């Protein structure tokens, strides 16, 4: 994922997975949302509003490009 | 126990997800947003809805991280020793507990609000990393270690006046409160003015949406 102001670190990926596991989400749940919206529980991974906006724009482009 | 909107506060879906995720992870929740987007109020609402007392630490430009732990009043102690006051023999009489200490020693789990963290200098967040991570600190004057009896729910707000260090960000769950969309704004207005007429509200809001 290029262009991020602050790239997620290992500990942040682990935090995120911990939340996903706690919610008992299936791979389908994650895939269904896919590129269409921000990753679920993205606050564990994205730590600046600039990065959140970047993801949103990419998601928007992915949606309109379909 | 989870956080939801209350009768006096409108929490959007993504905000409630963020609060509950931070609580589950036992990470501080970092809430950013323009002034007036409800960051300080959020901490009060989280405390009320989780049924926990709230300890508020309002940060100023001169606030140092150490003040959140404790302050040692050497001047008073010197004065007392010159006056022959017996209190001087116990250094504890001159230690003033900070907000973190109060939160750590509380008999029940509390919500600790560190409000407007970006007001202080840039060392401030980094200086608190250890204490917030390990939930303990050392008091050199007395040799005690203060450990949290119950890990507080920590809510940190920022108006975005300064960038926060990466090491600090890494430990927080992040949420940005954006300016509410029309529907959210209507719900917020309804909370504050339950009797407002729909037509007036809609016209008022279209003035700037
Ligand atoms: N989502 C909301 N629901 C209800 N009231 C809100 C909401 N957001 C802001 N307010 C109101 O706006 C005012 C300012 O909120 P505050 O928490 O002080 O903002 P901030 O700390 O972000 O500057 C408060 O009186 C609060 O009642
Ligand atoms: Mg405030």
mmCIF file of C-alpha atoms and ligand atoms in Angstrom:
data_model
loop_
_atom_site.group_PDB
_atom_site.id
_atom_site.type_symbol
_atom_site.label_atom_id
_atom_site.label_comp_id
_atom_site.label_asym_id
_atom_site.label_seq_id
_atom_site.Cartn_x
_atom_site.Cartn_y
_atom_site.Cartn_z
ATOM 1 C CA UNK A 1 0.000 0.000 0.000
ATOM 2 C CA UNK A 2 2.032 3.003 -1.241
ATOM 3 C CA UNK A 3 1.655 6.601 -0.146
ATOM 4 C CA UNK A 4 0.612 6.024 3.449
ATOM 5 C CA UNK A 5 1.745 8.659 5.912
ATOM 6 C CA UNK A 6 2.256 6.003 8.525
ATOM 7 C CA UNK A 7 2.537 2.386 7.455
ATOM 8 C CA UNK A 8 1.017 -0.172 9.830
ATOM 9 C CA UNK A 9 3.593 -1.964 11.964
ATOM 10 C CA UNK A 10 3.565 -5.628 12.968
ATOM 11 C CA UNK A 11 1.993 -4.823 16.327
ATOM 12 C CA UNK A 12 -0.810 -2.935 14.607
ATOM 13 C CA UNK A 13 -1.550 -5.808 12.246
ATOM 14 C CA UNK A 14 -1.674 -8.085 15.284
ATOM 15 C CA UNK A 15 -4.059 -5.695 17.057
ATOM 16 C CA UNK A 16 -6.283 -5.675 14.018
ATOM 17 C CA UNK A 17 -6.328 -9.469 13.725
ATOM 18 C CA UNK A 18 -7.099 -9.734 17.430
ATOM 19 C CA UNK A 19 -10.236 -7.647 16.849
ATOM 20 C CA UNK A 20 -11.217 -9.613 13.746
ATOM 21 C CA UNK A 21 -10.848 -12.877 15.683
ATOM 22 C CA UNK A 22 -12.818 -11.487 18.609
ATOM 23 C CA UNK A 23 -15.644 -10.579 16.249
ATOM 24 C CA UNK A 24 -15.515 -14.070 14.791
ATOM 25 C CA UNK A 25 -15.591 -12.772 11.228
ATOM 26 C CA UNK A 26 -15.254 -15.211 8.354
ATOM 27 C CA UNK A 27 -12.958 -14.666 5.363
ATOM 28 C CA UNK A 28 -16.160 -14.100 3.363
ATOM 29 C CA UNK A 29 -17.142 -11.231 5.655
ATOM 30 C CA UNK A 30 -13.812 -9.586 4.992
ATOM 31 C CA UNK A 31 -13.855 -10.324 1.276
ATOM 32 C CA UNK A 32 -17.439 -9.225 0.746
ATOM 33 C CA UNK A 33 -16.532 -5.784 1.983
ATOM 34 C CA UNK A 34 -13.368 -6.178 -0.030
ATOM 35 C CA UNK A 35 -12.190 -2.990 -1.638
ATOM 36 C CA UNK A 36 -15.591 -1.371 -1.486
ATOM 37 C CA UNK A 37 -15.166 0.352 1.866
ATOM 38 C CA UNK A 38 -12.576 1.058 4.490
ATOM 39 C CA UNK A 39 -11.195 -2.060 6.129
ATOM 40 C CA UNK A 40 -13.276 -3.067 9.097
ATOM 41 C CA UNK A 41 -11.868 -1.800 12.399
ATOM 42 C CA UNK A 42 -9.375 0.284 10.435
ATOM 43 C CA UNK A 43 -8.568 2.395 13.505
ATOM 44 C CA UNK A 44 -6.155 -0.366 14.519
ATOM 45 C CA UNK A 45 -4.213 0.115 11.262
ATOM 46 C CA UNK A 46 -4.688 3.676 10.031
ATOM 47 C CA UNK A 47 -3.593 6.333 12.489
ATOM 48 C CA UNK A 48 -3.978 9.621 10.657
ATOM 49 C CA UNK A 49 -7.026 11.114 8.989
ATOM 50 C CA UNK A 50 -4.928 11.598 5.839
ATOM 51 C CA UNK A 51 -4.431 7.839 5.585
ATOM 52 C CA UNK A 52 -8.124 7.231 6.266
ATOM 53 C CA UNK A 53 -9.034 9.653 3.470
ATOM 54 C CA UNK A 54 -6.539 8.029 1.119
ATOM 55 C CA UNK A 55 -8.129 4.638 1.711
ATOM 56 C CA UNK A 56 -11.585 6.098 1.184
ATOM 57 C CA UNK A 57 -10.590 7.607 -2.151
ATOM 58 C CA UNK A 58 -9.076 4.312 -3.286
ATOM 59 C CA UNK A 59 -12.218 2.476 -2.195
ATOM 60 C CA UNK A 60 -14.324 4.970 -4.109
ATOM 61 C CA UNK A 61 -12.213 4.502 -7.235
ATOM 62 C CA UNK A 62 -12.417 0.727 -6.907
ATOM 63 C CA UNK A 63 -16.201 0.960 -6.649
ATOM 64 C CA UNK A 64 -16.719 3.270 -9.580
ATOM 65 C CA UNK A 65 -14.247 1.295 -11.684
ATOM 66 C CA UNK A 66 -16.325 -1.888 -11.451
ATOM 67 C CA UNK B 1 -20.807 -3.789 28.482
ATOM 68 C CA UNK B 2 -20.627 -1.765 25.317
ATOM 69 C CA UNK B 3 -20.853 1.868 24.372
ATOM 70 C CA UNK B 4 -23.789 3.190 22.330
ATOM 71 C CA UNK B 5 -25.501 6.488 21.654
ATOM 72 C CA UNK B 6 -27.218 7.986 24.673
ATOM 73 C CA UNK B 7 -30.185 10.289 25.192
ATOM 74 C CA UNK B 8 -27.828 13.255 25.105
ATOM 75 C CA UNK B 9 -25.112 12.135 22.700
ATOM 76 C CA UNK B 10 -25.256 10.887 19.146
ATOM 77 C CA UNK B 11 -22.538 8.365 18.385
ATOM 78 C CA UNK B 12 -22.262 7.236 14.777
ATOM 79 C CA UNK B 13 -21.814 3.537 14.060
ATOM 80 C CA UNK B 14 -18.092 3.895 13.295
ATOM 81 C CA UNK B 15 -17.541 5.820 16.535
ATOM 82 C CA UNK B 16 -19.176 3.154 18.694
ATOM 83 C CA UNK B 17 -17.133 0.497 16.866
ATOM 84 C CA UNK B 18 -13.961 2.450 17.623
ATOM 85 C CA UNK B 19 -14.765 2.916 21.320
ATOM 86 C CA UNK B 20 -15.590 -0.737 21.819
ATOM 87 C CA UNK B 21 -12.539 -1.893 19.853
ATOM 88 C CA UNK B 22 -10.221 0.269 21.952
ATOM 89 C CA UNK B 23 -11.778 -1.088 25.150
ATOM 90 C CA UNK B 24 -11.445 -4.687 23.900
ATOM 91 C CA UNK B 25 -7.808 -4.171 22.869
ATOM 92 C CA UNK B 26 -7.005 -2.318 26.096
ATOM 93 C CA UNK B 27 -5.426 0.390 23.982
ATOM 94 C CA UNK B 28 -5.922 4.127 24.384
ATOM 95 C CA UNK B 29 -8.550 5.537 22.024
ATOM 96 C CA UNK B 30 -7.116 8.497 20.144
ATOM 97 C CA UNK B 31 -9.942 10.762 19.006
ATOM 98 C CA UNK B 32 -9.109 13.511 16.578
ATOM 99 C CA UNK B 33 -11.350 16.141 15.036
ATOM 100 C CA UNK B 34 -12.037 19.841 14.723
ATOM 101 C CA UNK B 35 -12.986 21.706 17.916
ATOM 102 C CA UNK B 36 -16.654 21.183 18.772
ATOM 103 C CA UNK B 37 -17.015 17.757 17.208
ATOM 104 C CA UNK B 38 -17.813 16.210 20.582
ATOM 105 C CA UNK B 39 -14.478 14.723 21.629
ATOM 106 C CA UNK B 40 -14.505 15.830 25.254
ATOM 107 C CA UNK B 41 -18.178 15.024 25.564
ATOM 108 C CA UNK B 42 -17.472 11.562 24.167
ATOM 109 C CA UNK B 43 -15.290 10.693 27.166
ATOM 110 C CA UNK B 44 -18.066 11.748 29.541
ATOM 111 C CA UNK B 45 -20.572 9.675 27.619
ATOM 112 C CA UNK B 46 -18.321 6.630 27.513
ATOM 113 C CA UNK B 47 -17.835 6.841 31.279
ATOM 114 C CA UNK B 48 -21.575 7.215 31.864
ATOM 115 C CA UNK B 49 -22.498 4.418 29.517
ATOM 116 C CA UNK B 50 -19.884 1.972 30.862
ATOM 117 C CA UNK B 51 -20.832 2.980 34.414
ATOM 118 C CA UNK B 52 -17.287 4.060 35.293
ATOM 119 C CA UNK B 53 -16.083 7.222 37.033
ATOM 120 C CA UNK B 54 -14.316 9.739 34.794
ATOM 121 C CA UNK B 55 -10.959 11.288 35.594
ATOM 122 C CA UNK B 56 -10.247 14.297 33.380
ATOM 123 C CA UNK B 57 -6.790 15.604 32.627
ATOM 124 C CA UNK B 58 -6.923 18.808 30.592
ATOM 125 C CA UNK B 59 -3.607 19.426 28.923
ATOM 126 C CA UNK B 60 -2.214 22.949 28.503
ATOM 127 C CA UNK B 61 0.804 24.245 26.607
ATOM 128 C CA UNK B 62 2.832 24.122 29.817
ATOM 129 C CA UNK B 63 1.703 20.652 30.958
ATOM 130 C CA UNK B 64 4.463 18.092 31.462
ATOM 131 C CA UNK B 65 3.952 14.330 31.423
ATOM 132 C CA UNK B 66 5.419 14.061 34.920
ATOM 133 C CA UNK B 67 2.532 16.144 36.298
ATOM 134 C CA UNK B 68 0.188 13.332 35.351
ATOM 135 C CA UNK B 69 2.188 10.980 37.559
ATOM 136 C CA UNK B 70 3.013 13.167 40.555
ATOM 137 C CA UNK B 71 4.745 16.368 41.603
ATOM 138 C CA UNK B 72 7.209 16.701 44.411
ATOM 139 C CA UNK B 73 6.911 20.005 46.261
ATOM 140 C CA UNK B 74 10.482 20.568 47.393
ATOM 141 C CA UNK B 75 9.852 24.249 48.141
ATOM 142 C CA UNK B 76 7.169 23.566 50.750
ATOM 143 C CA UNK B 77 9.333 20.921 52.308
ATOM 144 C CA UNK B 78 12.235 23.314 52.654
ATOM 145 C CA UNK B 79 9.971 25.950 54.175
ATOM 146 C CA UNK B 80 8.513 23.438 56.654
ATOM 147 C CA UNK B 81 11.981 22.319 57.677
ATOM 148 C CA UNK B 82 12.947 25.917 58.407
ATOM 149 C CA UNK B 83 9.795 26.304 60.493
ATOM 150 C CA UNK B 84 10.528 23.099 62.368
ATOM 151 C CA UNK B 85 7.315 21.445 61.135
ATOM 152 C CA UNK B 86 7.197 17.722 61.937
ATOM 153 C CA UNK B 87 5.562 16.934 58.577
ATOM 154 C CA UNK B 88 8.945 17.399 56.994
ATOM 155 C CA UNK B 89 10.033 13.949 58.130
ATOM 156 C CA UNK B 90 7.664 12.208 55.761
ATOM 157 C CA UNK B 91 8.366 12.922 52.118
ATOM 158 C CA UNK B 92 4.896 11.629 51.257
ATOM 159 C CA UNK B 93 3.479 14.889 52.619
ATOM 160 C CA UNK B 94 5.050 16.685 49.699
ATOM 161 C CA UNK B 95 4.045 14.372 46.884
ATOM 162 C CA UNK B 96 1.011 15.551 44.931
ATOM 163 C CA UNK B 97 -0.709 12.791 43.002
ATOM 164 C CA UNK B 98 -1.380 13.364 39.317
ATOM 165 C CA UNK B 99 -4.305 12.152 37.228
ATOM 166 C CA UNK B 100 -2.632 8.907 36.179
ATOM 167 C CA UNK B 101 -1.877 8.078 39.777
ATOM 168 C CA UNK B 102 -5.510 8.790 40.710
ATOM 169 C CA UNK B 103 -6.685 6.574 37.868
ATOM 170 C CA UNK B 104 -4.259 3.790 38.804
ATOM 171 C CA UNK B 105 -5.171 3.706 42.480
ATOM 172 C CA UNK B 106 -8.925 3.929 41.946
ATOM 173 C CA UNK B 107 -10.759 0.998 43.559
ATOM 174 C CA UNK B 108 -12.756 0.411 40.359
ATOM 175 C CA UNK B 109 -12.072 0.680 36.654
ATOM 176 C CA UNK B 110 -12.223 4.302 35.501
ATOM 177 C CA UNK B 111 -12.203 6.221 32.250
ATOM 178 C CA UNK B 112 -9.154 8.470 32.017
ATOM 179 C CA UNK B 113 -9.512 11.406 29.632
ATOM 180 C CA UNK B 114 -6.311 13.061 28.450
ATOM 181 C CA UNK B 115 -7.847 16.050 26.720
ATOM 182 C CA UNK B 116 -6.160 18.059 23.943
ATOM 183 C CA UNK B 117 -2.870 16.190 24.016
ATOM 184 C CA UNK B 118 -1.614 18.311 21.108
ATOM 185 C CA UNK B 119 -1.560 21.440 23.311
ATOM 186 C CA UNK B 120 1.594 20.275 25.109
ATOM 187 C CA UNK B 121 5.058 20.081 23.562
ATOM 188 C CA UNK B 122 5.930 17.170 21.307
ATOM 189 C CA UNK B 123 7.767 15.271 24.016
ATOM 190 C CA UNK B 124 4.582 14.950 26.033
ATOM 191 C CA UNK B 125 2.973 11.944 24.291
ATOM 192 C CA UNK B 126 6.260 10.045 24.081
ATOM 193 C CA UNK B 127 6.935 10.710 27.756
ATOM 194 C CA UNK B 128 3.696 8.944 28.666
ATOM 195 C CA UNK B 129 4.208 5.882 26.451
ATOM 196 C CA UNK B 130 5.824 3.671 29.081
ATOM 197 C CA UNK B 131 3.316 4.515 31.788
ATOM 198 C CA UNK B 132 0.298 3.970 29.560
ATOM 199 C CA UNK B 133 1.722 0.744 28.152
ATOM 200 C CA UNK B 134 2.736 -0.877 31.407
ATOM 201 C CA UNK B 135 0.185 0.925 33.555
ATOM 202 C CA UNK B 136 2.740 1.545 36.273
ATOM 203 C CA UNK B 137 5.388 4.056 37.270
ATOM 204 C CA UNK B 138 8.020 4.587 39.909
ATOM 205 C CA UNK B 139 8.085 7.282 42.578
ATOM 206 C CA UNK B 140 11.750 8.002 43.174
ATOM 207 C CA UNK B 141 11.277 10.099 46.311
ATOM 208 C CA UNK B 142 9.502 7.304 48.196
ATOM 209 C CA UNK B 143 10.717 4.215 46.347
ATOM 210 C CA UNK B 144 7.155 3.065 45.621
ATOM 211 C CA UNK B 145 5.878 1.621 42.389
ATOM 212 C CA UNK B 146 2.328 2.650 41.541
ATOM 213 C CA UNK B 147 0.521 -0.014 39.537
ATOM 214 C CA UNK B 148 -2.976 0.227 38.104
ATOM 215 C CA UNK B 149 -5.375 -1.813 40.195
ATOM 216 C CA UNK B 150 -7.700 -1.874 37.202
ATOM 217 C CA UNK B 151 -6.486 -0.946 33.750
ATOM 218 C CA UNK B 152 -8.277 2.347 32.976
ATOM 219 C CA UNK B 153 -10.085 2.981 29.719
ATOM 220 C CA UNK B 154 -7.933 5.754 28.251
ATOM 221 C CA UNK B 155 -9.374 8.343 25.868
ATOM 222 C CA UNK B 156 -6.978 10.843 24.339
ATOM 223 C CA UNK B 157 -8.217 13.775 22.264
ATOM 224 C CA UNK B 158 -6.404 15.983 19.791
ATOM 225 C CA UNK B 159 -7.504 19.059 17.858
ATOM 226 C CA UNK B 160 -4.772 18.318 15.387
ATOM 227 C CA UNK B 161 -2.630 21.329 16.166
ATOM 228 C CA UNK B 162 0.480 19.178 16.172
ATOM 229 C CA UNK B 163 1.400 15.845 14.642
ATOM 230 C CA UNK B 164 1.756 13.000 17.100
ATOM 231 C CA UNK B 165 4.804 10.726 17.117
ATOM 232 C CA UNK B 166 4.561 7.356 15.341
ATOM 233 C CA UNK B 167 5.528 5.387 18.448
ATOM 234 C CA UNK B 168 2.583 6.944 20.208
ATOM 235 C CA UNK B 169 0.170 6.368 17.325
ATOM 236 C CA UNK B 170 1.196 2.725 17.127
ATOM 237 C CA UNK B 171 -0.220 2.110 20.589
ATOM 238 C CA UNK B 172 -3.561 3.789 20.068
ATOM 239 C CA UNK B 173 -6.765 2.859 18.343
ATOM 240 C CA UNK B 174 -7.487 5.797 16.080
ATOM 241 C CA UNK B 175 -10.746 7.516 15.268
ATOM 242 C CA UNK B 176 -11.307 10.725 13.361
ATOM 243 C CA UNK B 177 -14.604 12.486 14.054
ATOM 244 C CA UNK B 178 -15.528 14.250 10.871
ATOM 245 C CA UNK B 179 -18.001 17.089 10.597
ATOM 246 C CA UNK B 180 -21.399 15.341 10.836
ATOM 247 C CA UNK B 181 -23.384 14.732 7.660
ATOM 248 C CA UNK B 182 -26.913 16.177 7.448
ATOM 249 C CA UNK B 183 -28.627 13.121 8.915
ATOM 250 C CA UNK B 184 -26.224 12.908 11.855
ATOM 251 C CA UNK B 185 -26.523 16.651 12.413
ATOM 252 C CA UNK B 186 -30.303 16.348 12.546
ATOM 253 C CA UNK B 187 -30.021 13.659 15.205
ATOM 254 C CA UNK B 188 -27.584 15.788 17.201
ATOM 255 C CA UNK B 189 -29.881 18.827 16.972
ATOM 256 C CA UNK B 190 -32.829 16.695 18.061
ATOM 257 C CA UNK B 191 -30.915 15.725 21.203
ATOM 258 C CA UNK B 192 -30.330 19.360 22.105
ATOM 259 C CA UNK B 193 -33.639 20.811 20.844
ATOM 260 C CA UNK B 194 -36.191 18.018 21.042
ATOM 261 C CA UNK B 195 -39.054 20.391 20.190
ATOM 262 C CA UNK B 196 -37.626 21.941 17.035
ATOM 263 C CA UNK B 197 -39.963 21.822 14.050
ATOM 264 C CA UNK B 198 -38.767 19.624 11.214
ATOM 265 C CA UNK B 199 -39.381 22.324 8.598
ATOM 266 C CA UNK B 200 -37.336 24.892 10.495
ATOM 267 C CA UNK B 201 -34.538 22.389 11.070
ATOM 268 C CA UNK B 202 -34.371 21.382 7.421
ATOM 269 C CA UNK B 203 -34.353 24.987 6.239
ATOM 270 C CA UNK B 204 -31.743 25.933 8.819
ATOM 271 C CA UNK B 205 -29.442 23.099 7.818
ATOM 272 C CA UNK B 206 -29.760 23.712 4.084
ATOM 273 C CA UNK B 207 -28.277 27.160 4.743
ATOM 274 C CA UNK B 208 -24.878 25.564 5.036
ATOM 275 C CA UNK B 209 -25.065 21.994 3.766
HETATM 276 N N1 LIG C 1 -22.442 13.758 18.667
HETATM 277 C C1 LIG C 1 -22.935 14.690 19.499
HETATM 278 N N2 LIG C 1 -24.102 14.503 20.145
HETATM 279 C C2 LIG C 1 -24.597 15.457 20.976
HETATM 280 N N3 LIG C 1 -23.975 16.610 21.245
HETATM 281 C C3 LIG C 1 -22.807 16.872 20.633
HETATM 282 C C4 LIG C 1 -22.230 15.920 19.733
HETATM 283 N N4 LIG C 1 -21.049 16.426 19.276
HETATM 284 C C5 LIG C 1 -20.909 17.637 19.850
HETATM 285 N N5 LIG C 1 -21.964 17.906 20.667
HETATM 286 C C6 LIG C 1 -22.142 19.122 21.493
HETATM 287 O O1 LIG C 1 -21.206 20.084 21.079
HETATM 288 C C7 LIG C 1 -20.569 20.714 22.196
HETATM 289 C C8 LIG C 1 -19.063 20.665 22.035
HETATM 290 O O2 LIG C 1 -18.585 19.360 22.259
HETATM 291 P P1 LIG C 1 -17.135 19.075 22.856
HETATM 292 O O3 LIG C 1 -17.115 17.679 23.342
HETATM 293 O O4 LIG C 1 -16.765 20.118 23.837
HETATM 294 O O5 LIG C 1 -16.241 19.236 21.544
HETATM 295 P P2 LIG C 1 -14.672 19.072 21.399
HETATM 296 O O6 LIG C 1 -14.137 18.512 22.682
HETATM 297 O O7 LIG C 1 -14.480 18.144 20.236
HETATM 298 O O8 LIG C 1 -14.143 20.439 21.093
HETATM 299 C C9 LIG C 1 -21.018 19.977 23.443
HETATM 300 O O9 LIG C 1 -21.837 20.833 24.185
HETATM 301 C C10 LIG C 1 -21.806 18.785 22.950
HETATM 302 O O10 LIG C 1 -22.964 18.652 23.708
HETATM 303 MG MG1 LIG C 2 -12.791 19.418 23.942
#
